[in-house]
Amino acid sequence: MATETIVRPDAKGRVGLGSYLRRIATQLGRMPSGFAAELTSDGAIMLRPRVEVAADEASTLVLSVADRDRLLAAIDGAVAPNQALLQAKAQHEVMVGPA
Amino acid sequence: MIWTIRRLDGVADRASFQSTSNELNSWLAKQANQAQKKRLASVFIASPVDQPTCIAGYYSLAPWQIAFEQAPVKVTKRLPRYPLATALLARLAVDQSFQGQGLGGVLLIDALKRIHLAAQSVPVQVALVHAKDDAAAAFYRRYGFEPFADEPLHLFMAMGTVEQLFAD
């Protein structure tokens, strides 16, 4: 249901939308900070729900004792590249250029 | 066919990319650009030289940390008390129409090369990959990555192995 509300500026000419935003957020079950305000070309102010992007690129892997020991042993005694890796490197050179 | 592998840019058609994984397709289309702008990930795409808008495959690199549940004295003598910084190959995918050409392996080599170059400036002890499922983990194991026993979808390769790979 579309509704229109008239808001009046304060003594400094400012228009606050806080109370309206809180009411809308409550109705939609969101936090007020979950909206972004956008001024459209015809002067209307649109409040759009923010889209959350998971920051799963910045995290930590916590290793068990056994996996820690396995990792440290591998670091200390790094093995030579296997045949599949060497072949992929050769293929990279053919398809893309020297890696 | 000759390929270029470059950092994701505005020229590439992200929406048309179709690997067998909806998750990886969606991430490229909707989140890759934002992740790169926020410096959460670097995204690299492979295109045929004569089709720069086409994304035949991509991979993403991200900073990660490896922490230990317990660090015995013997270990702490040679490792910092804070977590180890590492480079994570977070995602790698090939468009279905370009599969069977070895492009996955080529992208993996390209990613390892970039990690290798970065490790010359910022020390990294292992290259880490995050496989999305068992089939992806098997792909990485074929190239010598070792899975963690308790985190089998996280696999690693010691940088010593990577250095040997790119040694002249």
Coordinates of C-alpha atoms in Angstrom, one line a residue:
Chain A
M1 CA 0.0 0.0 0.0
A2 CA 1.5 3.3 -1.1
T3 CA 1.3 6.1 1.5
E4 CA 2.5 9.7 1.4
T5 CA 3.5 11.6 4.4
I6 CA 4.1 15.3 4.6
V7 CA 7.2 16.2 6.7
R8 CA 8.0 19.8 7.8
P9 CA 11.5 21.2 8.0
D10 CA 12.9 22.3 11.4
A11 CA 14.0 25.9 12.2
K12 CA 17.2 25.3 10.2
G13 CA 15.4 24.0 7.2
R14 CA 16.4 20.4 7.8
V15 CA 14.1 17.5 7.2
G16 CA 14.5 14.5 9.5
L17 CA 13.3 11.1 8.5
G18 CA 14.3 9.2 11.6
S19 CA 10.9 8.5 13.1
Y20 CA 9.5 7.4 9.7
L21 CA 12.6 5.2 9.1
R22 CA 12.2 3.6 12.5
R23 CA 8.6 2.9 11.9
I24 CA 9.2 1.3 8.5
A25 CA 12.1 -0.7 9.9
T26 CA 9.9 -2.1 12.7
Q27 CA 7.2 -3.0 10.2
L28 CA 9.8 -4.9 8.1
G29 CA 11.7 -6.4 11.0
R30 CA 14.9 -4.7 10.1
M31 CA 17.3 -2.3 11.9
P32 CA 17.1 1.4 10.8
S33 CA 20.7 1.1 9.8
G34 CA 19.7 -1.6 7.3
F35 CA 18.5 1.0 4.8
A36 CA 20.3 3.3 2.5
A37 CA 18.7 6.7 1.5
E38 CA 18.8 7.6 -2.2
L39 CA 17.7 10.9 -3.7
T40 CA 15.9 10.3 -7.0
S41 CA 15.9 12.6 -10.1
D42 CA 12.4 13.8 -9.3
G43 CA 13.3 14.8 -5.8
A44 CA 11.9 11.9 -3.9
I45 CA 13.9 10.1 -1.2
M46 CA 13.9 6.4 -1.5
L47 CA 14.9 4.2 1.4
R48 CA 16.2 0.9 0.1
P49 CA 17.1 -2.1 2.2
R50 CA 20.9 -2.6 2.2
V51 CA 22.2 -5.9 0.7
E52 CA 24.5 -7.6 3.0
V53 CA 27.7 -9.1 1.5
A54 CA 29.3 -11.8 3.5
A55 CA 32.9 -10.9 4.3
D56 CA 34.0 -14.5 4.0
E57 CA 37.3 -13.5 2.3
A58 CA 38.8 -12.4 5.6
S59 CA 38.9 -15.1 8.2
T60 CA 41.0 -17.4 10.2
L61 CA 41.4 -21.2 10.1
V62 CA 42.1 -22.7 13.5
L63 CA 44.1 -25.9 13.3
S64 CA 43.9 -28.8 15.7
V65 CA 47.1 -30.1 17.3
A66 CA 47.4 -32.9 14.8
D67 CA 46.8 -30.6 11.8
R68 CA 49.2 -28.0 13.2
D69 CA 51.9 -30.7 13.4
R70 CA 51.1 -31.8 9.9
L71 CA 51.4 -28.3 8.6
L72 CA 54.7 -27.6 10.3
A73 CA 56.2 -30.8 9.1
A74 CA 55.2 -29.9 5.5
I75 CA 56.7 -26.4 5.9
D76 CA 60.0 -27.9 7.2
G77 CA 60.1 -30.6 4.5
A78 CA 58.5 -29.2 1.4
V79 CA 58.1 -31.8 -1.2
A80 CA 58.9 -31.3 -4.9
P81 CA 56.1 -30.4 -7.3
N82 CA 54.3 -33.4 -8.6
Q83 CA 53.9 -34.4 -12.2
A84 CA 50.4 -32.9 -12.5
L85 CA 51.5 -29.6 -11.3
L86 CA 54.5 -29.5 -13.6
Q87 CA 52.3 -30.4 -16.6
A88 CA 49.8 -27.7 -15.7
K89 CA 52.7 -25.2 -15.6
A90 CA 53.8 -26.3 -19.0
Q91 CA 50.2 -25.9 -20.3
H92 CA 50.0 -22.5 -18.8
E93 CA 53.1 -21.6 -20.8
V94 CA 51.4 -22.8 -24.0
M95 CA 48.0 -21.2 -23.4
V96 CA 48.9 -18.0 -21.6
G97 CA 52.7 -17.5 -21.7
P98 CA 55.4 -18.2 -19.1
A99 CA 54.1 -18.3 -15.6
Chain B
M1 CA 43.5 -20.8 -28.4
I2 CA 45.6 -18.1 -26.7
W3 CA 44.3 -16.8 -23.4
T4 CA 44.8 -13.8 -21.2
I5 CA 44.4 -13.9 -17.5
R6 CA 43.8 -10.4 -16.0
R7 CA 42.3 -8.8 -13.0
L8 CA 38.5 -8.5 -13.1
D9 CA 37.5 -5.3 -14.7
G10 CA 34.4 -3.5 -16.0
V11 CA 34.8 -5.0 -19.5
A12 CA 34.1 -8.6 -18.5
D13 CA 30.6 -9.9 -18.8
R14 CA 30.2 -11.5 -15.3
A15 CA 26.5 -12.3 -15.7
S16 CA 27.1 -14.7 -18.6
F17 CA 29.5 -16.9 -16.7
Q18 CA 28.0 -20.4 -16.2
S19 CA 30.1 -23.0 -14.4
T20 CA 28.4 -26.1 -12.8
S21 CA 28.3 -24.3 -9.5
N22 CA 25.4 -21.8 -9.0
E23 CA 27.2 -20.6 -5.9
L24 CA 30.4 -19.7 -7.8
N25 CA 28.3 -18.2 -10.7
S26 CA 26.3 -16.0 -8.3
W27 CA 29.4 -14.9 -6.4
L28 CA 31.1 -13.7 -9.6
A29 CA 28.0 -12.0 -10.9
K30 CA 26.9 -10.3 -7.6
Q31 CA 29.8 -10.1 -5.2
A32 CA 33.2 -10.4 -6.9
N33 CA 33.3 -6.7 -8.0
Q34 CA 32.4 -5.5 -4.5
A35 CA 34.8 -7.9 -2.8
Q36 CA 37.6 -6.6 -5.0
K37 CA 36.6 -2.9 -4.4
K38 CA 36.7 -3.5 -0.6
R39 CA 40.1 -5.2 -0.9
L40 CA 38.6 -8.4 0.5
A41 CA 39.6 -10.4 -2.5
S42 CA 41.4 -10.1 -5.8
V43 CA 39.6 -11.7 -8.7
F44 CA 41.4 -12.8 -11.9
I45 CA 39.6 -13.9 -15.1
A46 CA 40.7 -15.9 -18.1
S47 CA 39.5 -14.8 -21.5
P48 CA 40.3 -15.8 -25.1
V49 CA 42.6 -13.1 -26.5
D50 CA 40.0 -12.1 -29.1
Q51 CA 37.0 -12.2 -26.7
P52 CA 37.9 -9.8 -23.8
T53 CA 34.3 -9.6 -22.5
C54 CA 34.1 -13.4 -22.2
I55 CA 35.0 -15.0 -18.8
A56 CA 36.0 -18.6 -19.5
G57 CA 37.2 -19.1 -15.9
Y58 CA 38.1 -17.2 -12.8
Y59 CA 39.8 -17.5 -9.4
S60 CA 39.9 -15.3 -6.4
L61 CA 42.7 -14.8 -3.9
A62 CA 42.2 -13.5 -0.3
P63 CA 44.2 -12.9 2.8
W64 CA 43.7 -15.5 5.5
Q65 CA 45.2 -16.5 8.8
I66 CA 46.1 -19.9 10.2
A67 CA 45.9 -20.1 14.0
F68 CA 46.7 -22.9 16.3
E69 CA 44.6 -24.4 19.1
Q70 CA 47.8 -25.0 21.0
A71 CA 51.3 -23.9 20.3
P72 CA 53.8 -25.9 22.3
V73 CA 57.1 -24.3 23.3
K74 CA 59.0 -26.2 20.6
V75 CA 56.7 -24.6 18.0
T76 CA 56.6 -21.1 19.5
K77 CA 60.4 -20.9 19.4
R78 CA 60.3 -20.7 15.6
L79 CA 56.8 -19.3 14.9
P80 CA 55.2 -16.1 16.0
R81 CA 52.6 -16.2 18.7
Y82 CA 50.1 -14.5 16.4
P83 CA 48.4 -16.4 13.6
L84 CA 50.3 -17.2 10.4
A85 CA 49.3 -15.0 7.5
T86 CA 48.6 -16.9 4.3
A87 CA 47.1 -16.5 0.9
L88 CA 43.9 -18.3 0.2
L89 CA 42.8 -19.4 -3.2
A90 CA 39.1 -19.0 -2.2
R91 CA 37.4 -19.8 -5.5
L92 CA 38.2 -21.3 -8.8
A93 CA 35.7 -22.1 -11.6
V94 CA 35.6 -22.7 -15.3
D95 CA 32.7 -22.0 -17.6
Q96 CA 31.0 -25.2 -18.8
S97 CA 31.6 -24.3 -22.4
F98 CA 35.4 -24.2 -21.8
Q99 CA 35.8 -27.3 -19.6
G100 CA 38.0 -30.2 -20.7
Q101 CA 40.8 -27.9 -22.0
G102 CA 42.9 -27.9 -18.9
L103 CA 41.9 -24.4 -18.0
G104 CA 41.4 -25.3 -14.3
G105 CA 45.0 -26.3 -14.0
V106 CA 46.1 -23.3 -15.8
L107 CA 44.2 -21.0 -13.5
L108 CA 45.7 -22.9 -10.5
I109 CA 49.2 -22.3 -11.8
D110 CA 48.4 -18.6 -12.4
A111 CA 47.2 -18.3 -8.8
L112 CA 50.2 -20.0 -7.4
K113 CA 52.5 -17.7 -9.5
R114 CA 50.8 -14.7 -8.0
I115 CA 51.1 -16.0 -4.5
H116 CA 54.7 -16.8 -5.2
L117 CA 55.4 -13.3 -6.4
A118 CA 53.6 -11.8 -3.4
A119 CA 55.5 -14.1 -1.0
Q120 CA 58.7 -12.4 -2.2
S121 CA 57.6 -9.2 -0.6
V122 CA 55.3 -10.4 2.2
P123 CA 56.5 -13.7 3.7
V124 CA 53.9 -16.5 3.3
Q125 CA 54.6 -20.1 4.5
V126 CA 51.8 -22.0 2.8
A127 CA 49.3 -21.6 0.0
L128 CA 45.8 -22.4 1.2
V129 CA 42.8 -23.4 -0.9
H130 CA 39.2 -23.7 0.0
A131 CA 37.4 -26.4 -1.9
K132 CA 33.7 -26.1 -2.2
D133 CA 33.1 -29.9 -2.1
D134 CA 34.7 -33.3 -2.2
A135 CA 35.1 -33.1 -6.0
A136 CA 36.9 -29.8 -5.8
A137 CA 39.1 -31.1 -3.0
A138 CA 40.0 -34.1 -5.3
F139 CA 41.0 -31.6 -8.0
Y140 CA 43.5 -29.9 -5.6
R141 CA 44.8 -33.2 -4.2
R142 CA 45.7 -34.2 -7.8
Y143 CA 48.1 -31.3 -7.9
G144 CA 49.7 -32.1 -4.6
F145 CA 47.7 -30.1 -2.1
E146 CA 47.3 -31.8 1.2
P147 CA 44.0 -31.7 3.1
F148 CA 43.8 -31.0 6.8
A149 CA 42.5 -34.0 8.7
D150 CA 39.9 -31.9 10.6
E151 CA 39.2 -29.5 7.8
P152 CA 39.2 -31.7 4.6
L153 CA 37.9 -28.9 2.4
H154 CA 40.9 -26.8 3.3
L155 CA 44.0 -27.9 1.6
F156 CA 47.5 -26.5 1.7
M157 CA 50.8 -26.5 -0.2
A158 CA 54.1 -25.5 1.5
M159 CA 55.6 -22.4 -0.2
G160 CA 58.8 -24.4 -0.5
T161 CA 57.0 -26.6 -3.1
V162 CA 55.7 -23.5 -4.9
E163 CA 59.2 -22.0 -4.9
Q164 CA 60.6 -25.2 -6.5
L165 CA 57.8 -25.0 -9.1
F166 CA 58.8 -21.6 -10.3
A167 CA 62.6 -21.9 -9.8
D168 CA 64.4 -21.2 -13.0

